[in-house]
CSV table of C-alpha atoms in Angstrom, one decimal:
chain,number,residue,atom,x,y,z
A,18,UNK,CA,133.9,-61.2,-53.1
A,19,UNK,CA,130.5,-59.0,-53.3
A,20,UNK,CA,128.2,-61.1,-52.5
A,21,UNK,CA,129.9,-62.2,-49.4
A,22,UNK,CA,130.1,-58.8,-48.9
A,23,UNK,CA,125.9,-59.0,-49.5
A,24,UNK,CA,125.7,-61.8,-47.2
A,25,UNK,CA,127.8,-60.2,-44.5
A,26,UNK,CA,126.3,-56.2,-43.9
A,27,UNK,CA,123.2,-55.6,-41.8
A,28,UNK,CA,120.6,-55.5,-44.7
A,29,UNK,CA,118.2,-57.5,-46.0
A,30,UNK,CA,119.4,-58.5,-49.6
A,31,UNK,CA,118.1,-61.6,-52.4
A,32,UNK,CA,121.0,-62.3,-54.3
A,33,UNK,CA,120.2,-63.6,-57.8
A,34,UNK,CA,122.7,-66.3,-59.0
A,35,UNK,CA,123.0,-68.3,-62.6
A,36,UNK,CA,122.6,-71.9,-61.5
A,37,UNK,CA,121.7,-74.0,-58.3
A,38,UNK,CA,125.6,-74.9,-57.9
A,39,UNK,CA,126.2,-71.2,-57.3
A,40,UNK,CA,123.5,-71.2,-55.1
A,41,UNK,CA,124.4,-74.2,-53.3
A,42,UNK,CA,128.1,-72.9,-52.7
A,43,UNK,CA,127.0,-69.9,-50.9
A,44,UNK,CA,124.7,-72.1,-48.5
A,45,UNK,CA,127.3,-74.9,-47.4
A,46,UNK,CA,130.1,-74.6,-45.0
A,47,UNK,CA,133.3,-76.2,-45.8
A,48,UNK,CA,135.9,-77.3,-43.8
A,49,UNK,CA,139.0,-75.4,-44.2
A,50,UNK,CA,141.8,-78.4,-44.5
A,51,UNK,CA,139.6,-80.6,-46.6
A,52,UNK,CA,136.9,-79.0,-48.1
A,53,UNK,CA,134.1,-81.4,-47.3
A,54,UNK,CA,131.1,-80.2,-46.5
A,55,UNK,CA,130.2,-79.9,-42.8
A,56,UNK,CA,126.9,-78.0,-42.3
A,57,UNK,CA,124.5,-75.3,-43.8
A,58,UNK,CA,124.6,-71.7,-42.9
A,59,UNK,CA,120.8,-71.3,-41.4
A,60,UNK,CA,121.2,-67.8,-41.8
A,61,UNK,CA,121.0,-68.1,-45.6
A,62,UNK,CA,117.8,-69.5,-47.3
A,63,UNK,CA,118.7,-70.9,-50.8
A,64,UNK,CA,116.0,-71.2,-53.4
A,65,UNK,CA,116.0,-72.8,-56.3
A,66,UNK,CA,113.5,-75.2,-58.4
A,67,UNK,CA,112.3,-78.1,-56.4
A,68,UNK,CA,114.4,-76.7,-53.6
A,69,UNK,CA,112.8,-74.5,-50.5
A,70,UNK,CA,110.7,-73.1,-53.4
A,71,UNK,CA,107.3,-72.8,-51.7
A,72,UNK,CA,105.1,-70.5,-49.8
A,73,UNK,CA,105.4,-72.4,-46.8
A,74,UNK,CA,109.3,-72.8,-46.5
A,75,UNK,CA,109.6,-69.3,-46.9
A,76,UNK,CA,107.4,-68.3,-44.4
A,77,UNK,CA,109.0,-70.5,-42.3
A,78,UNK,CA,112.5,-68.8,-42.7
A,79,UNK,CA,110.9,-65.1,-42.4
A,80,UNK,CA,109.5,-66.5,-39.2
A,81,UNK,CA,113.0,-67.9,-37.7
A,82,UNK,CA,114.6,-64.0,-38.4
A,83,UNK,CA,114.7,-61.6,-35.7
A,84,UNK,CA,115.5,-57.5,-35.7
A,85,UNK,CA,119.5,-58.6,-35.0
A,86,UNK,CA,119.1,-61.3,-38.0
A,87,UNK,CA,119.0,-59.8,-41.6
A,88,UNK,CA,116.9,-61.8,-44.1
A,89,UNK,CA,119.4,-63.3,-46.7
A,90,UNK,CA,117.6,-65.3,-49.5
A,91,UNK,CA,120.1,-66.3,-52.4
A,92,UNK,CA,118.4,-67.9,-55.4
A,93,UNK,CA,118.6,-68.7,-59.3
A,94,UNK,CA,117.6,-66.2,-61.7
A,95,UNK,CA,114.3,-67.7,-62.6
A,96,UNK,CA,113.2,-67.5,-58.8
A,97,UNK,CA,113.2,-63.7,-58.3
A,98,UNK,CA,109.9,-62.6,-59.2
A,99,UNK,CA,108.0,-65.2,-58.1
A,100,UNK,CA,110.1,-64.6,-54.7
A,101,UNK,CA,109.2,-60.9,-55.1
A,102,UNK,CA,105.7,-61.3,-55.7
A,103,UNK,CA,105.4,-63.8,-52.5
A,104,UNK,CA,107.4,-61.5,-50.3
A,105,UNK,CA,105.3,-58.6,-51.5
A,106,UNK,CA,102.0,-60.1,-51.9
A,107,UNK,CA,101.0,-59.6,-55.2
A,108,UNK,CA,100.3,-61.2,-58.4
A,109,UNK,CA,100.7,-60.1,-61.9
A,110,UNK,CA,98.1,-58.0,-63.7
A,111,UNK,CA,98.3,-59.1,-67.2
A,112,UNK,CA,100.0,-55.8,-68.4
A,113,UNK,CA,103.5,-56.3,-66.8
A,114,UNK,CA,102.9,-54.7,-63.7
A,115,UNK,CA,101.4,-56.0,-60.4
A,116,UNK,CA,98.7,-55.8,-58.0
A,117,UNK,CA,97.6,-56.6,-54.8
A,118,UNK,CA,96.4,-60.4,-53.6
A,119,UNK,CA,94.5,-59.8,-50.6
A,120,UNK,CA,95.0,-63.7,-50.4
A,121,UNK,CA,98.9,-63.0,-50.0
A,122,UNK,CA,98.8,-60.3,-47.3
A,123,UNK,CA,100.5,-62.8,-44.8
A,124,UNK,CA,103.6,-62.0,-46.6
A,125,UNK,CA,103.6,-58.4,-46.8
A,126,UNK,CA,107.1,-57.1,-47.2
A,127,UNK,CA,108.4,-53.7,-48.0
A,128,UNK,CA,110.8,-54.1,-50.7
A,129,UNK,CA,112.1,-51.1,-50.3
A,130,UNK,CA,113.7,-52.8,-47.1
A,131,UNK,CA,115.5,-55.1,-49.3
A,132,UNK,CA,118.7,-54.9,-51.8
A,133,UNK,CA,119.1,-57.0,-54.8
A,134,UNK,CA,122.4,-58.1,-55.9
A,135,UNK,CA,122.4,-60.0,-59.3
A,136,UNK,CA,125.7,-61.5,-60.3
A,137,UNK,CA,127.4,-62.7,-63.7
A,138,UNK,CA,125.4,-60.0,-65.0
A,139,UNK,CA,126.6,-61.0,-68.6
A,140,UNK,CA,125.2,-64.5,-67.8
A,141,UNK,CA,121.5,-62.6,-68.1
A,142,UNK,CA,122.3,-61.6,-71.5
A,143,UNK,CA,123.2,-65.0,-72.6
A,144,UNK,CA,120.1,-66.9,-71.0
A,145,UNK,CA,117.8,-64.0,-72.4
A,146,UNK,CA,119.2,-65.5,-75.9
A,147,UNK,CA,117.8,-68.7,-75.4
A,148,UNK,CA,114.4,-68.9,-76.0
A,149,UNK,CA,113.0,-71.4,-73.1
A,150,UNK,CA,114.8,-68.8,-70.4
A,151,UNK,CA,113.6,-65.7,-71.9
A,152,UNK,CA,110.2,-65.8,-70.2
A,153,UNK,CA,111.9,-66.2,-66.6
A,154,UNK,CA,114.9,-63.9,-67.3
A,155,UNK,CA,112.0,-61.4,-68.2
A,156,UNK,CA,110.5,-61.6,-65.1
A,157,UNK,CA,113.9,-60.9,-63.5
A,158,UNK,CA,114.3,-57.7,-65.3
A,159,UNK,CA,111.1,-56.5,-64.3
A,160,UNK,CA,112.0,-57.1,-60.8
A,161,UNK,CA,115.0,-55.6,-61.1
A,162,UNK,CA,113.5,-52.4,-62.7
A,163,UNK,CA,111.3,-52.3,-59.5
A,164,UNK,CA,114.2,-52.6,-57.1
A,165,UNK,CA,116.1,-49.7,-59.7
A,166,UNK,CA,113.4,-47.5,-58.3
A,167,UNK,CA,114.7,-47.3,-54.8
A,168,UNK,CA,118.0,-47.4,-56.3
A,169,UNK,CA,118.5,-51.1,-54.7
A,170,UNK,CA,120.2,-53.1,-57.0
A,171,UNK,CA,123.7,-53.9,-57.7
A,172,UNK,CA,124.5,-56.0,-60.8
A,173,UNK,CA,128.0,-57.8,-60.7
A,174,UNK,CA,130.3,-59.1,-63.1
A,175,UNK,CA,134.1,-60.0,-63.9
A,176,UNK,CA,133.4,-59.9,-67.6
A,177,UNK,CA,134.0,-56.8,-69.3
A,178,UNK,CA,130.5,-55.8,-70.9
A,179,UNK,CA,129.8,-53.0,-72.7
A,180,UNK,CA,127.4,-50.5,-72.1
A,181,UNK,CA,125.8,-50.9,-75.6
A,182,UNK,CA,124.3,-54.4,-74.5
A,183,UNK,CA,122.9,-53.4,-70.9
A,184,UNK,CA,119.2,-54.4,-70.7
A,185,UNK,CA,117.1,-50.9,-70.4
A,186,UNK,CA,116.5,-52.3,-66.9
A,187,UNK,CA,119.8,-51.5,-65.9
A,188,UNK,CA,121.2,-49.1,-68.7
A,189,UNK,CA,121.1,-46.1,-65.7
A,190,UNK,CA,122.8,-47.8,-63.1
A,191,UNK,CA,126.2,-46.1,-62.3
A,192,UNK,CA,128.7,-48.4,-63.0
A,193,UNK,CA,131.9,-49.0,-61.2
A,194,UNK,CA,135.2,-50.8,-62.3
A,195,UNK,CA,137.7,-52.0,-59.6
A,196,UNK,CA,141.0,-51.5,-61.3
A,197,UNK,CA,143.6,-53.3,-60.1
A,198,UNK,CA,146.2,-52.3,-62.0
A,199,UNK,CA,145.5,-48.9,-61.0
A,200,UNK,CA,145.3,-49.8,-57.8
A,201,UNK,CA,148.8,-51.1,-57.2
A,202,UNK,CA,149.9,-48.1,-59.2
A,203,UNK,CA,148.8,-46.0,-56.6
A,204,UNK,CA,149.5,-48.1,-53.6
A,205,UNK,CA,153.6,-49.2,-54.4
A,206,UNK,CA,153.4,-50.4,-50.7
A,207,UNK,CA,151.1,-53.4,-51.6
A,208,UNK,CA,153.6,-54.5,-54.4
A,209,UNK,CA,154.5,-57.9,-52.5
A,210,UNK,CA,150.7,-58.7,-53.3
A,211,UNK,CA,151.6,-59.3,-56.9
A,212,UNK,CA,151.6,-63.0,-57.9
A,213,UNK,CA,153.4,-64.5,-60.8
A,214,UNK,CA,151.4,-65.2,-63.9
A,215,UNK,CA,152.7,-68.3,-65.8
A,216,UNK,CA,151.8,-68.1,-69.6
A,217,UNK,CA,151.5,-71.3,-71.4
A,218,UNK,CA,149.8,-72.5,-75.0
A,219,UNK,CA,147.9,-75.2,-74.9
A,220,UNK,CA,145.9,-76.7,-78.0
A,221,UNK,CA,142.7,-77.5,-75.6
A,222,UNK,CA,142.0,-75.5,-72.4
A,223,UNK,CA,140.3,-78.1,-70.4
A,224,UNK,CA,142.9,-80.8,-70.8
A,225,UNK,CA,145.9,-78.5,-70.0
A,226,UNK,CA,144.3,-76.9,-66.5
A,227,UNK,CA,143.8,-80.7,-65.7
A,228,UNK,CA,147.3,-81.5,-66.2
A,229,UNK,CA,148.6,-78.9,-63.7
A,230,UNK,CA,146.2,-79.1,-61.3
A,231,UNK,CA,147.3,-83.1,-61.3
A,232,UNK,CA,150.7,-81.7,-61.1
A,233,UNK,CA,150.1,-80.0,-58.1
A,234,UNK,CA,147.9,-82.5,-55.9
A,235,UNK,CA,150.4,-85.5,-57.5
A,236,UNK,CA,153.3,-83.6,-55.8
A,237,UNK,CA,155.2,-82.9,-59.2
A,238,UNK,CA,155.0,-79.4,-58.9
A,239,UNK,CA,155.1,-76.7,-55.8
A,240,UNK,CA,153.7,-73.9,-54.6
A,241,UNK,CA,150.1,-72.2,-53.8
A,242,UNK,CA,148.5,-72.2,-57.5
A,243,UNK,CA,145.4,-70.3,-58.3
A,244,UNK,CA,143.3,-70.9,-61.3
A,245,UNK,CA,140.8,-68.3,-61.6
A,246,UNK,CA,138.1,-69.8,-64.1
A,247,UNK,CA,135.1,-66.9,-65.2
A,248,UNK,CA,132.7,-69.5,-66.8
A,249,UNK,CA,130.7,-72.0,-64.5
A,250,UNK,CA,130.2,-74.5,-67.8
A,251,UNK,CA,133.9,-74.8,-67.9
A,252,UNK,CA,134.8,-75.1,-63.8
A,253,UNK,CA,131.7,-78.2,-64.4
A,254,UNK,CA,133.4,-79.5,-67.4
């Protein structure tokens, strides 16, 4: 819901997501009944390795936007720093900072006009532990620090993340928790919106979930089933 709000509001924004599949999911338009892809949202500019990751593609998109149509860029973590440098016409100074590159001035954009949303911020911690991902994650963190100076950063996760595990770049962010139990306690008129939770013990999670899905798809179980999974790897599996 948080990234959907970011795409719907009137501000320029960059949304950083962990995988190319999650980037694609924000860009495609699906039939509400069949869930088949029926088109693409031209208001959104998706970027991941090998797709739209060139300066020319970015310029073409920026030129297509008007004052009435805010810039909405959705990209993978590893594209964030490169995107920032292209937007602002900067290059790395070799000391962990940036300097203006005269050759890049055609793309100069005021970064204070953008909001940066980093989804699944707990995944950034996991990615940083992977040596081959560390350089790109450091680039993401440097960019977060820049947007933090203008209070234009929002980091989002549905996975509990203790403050002691926060990176230095996000440790000063104000933390907001969405407390569903507290909401229902204070708003009893919404009590009917609660859903039954069916607890089942299982030896192996993936086969158990597949069994439940098949029961509904094949008409052996009824009702409007919701299965919430907070793992991109598990969803793909």
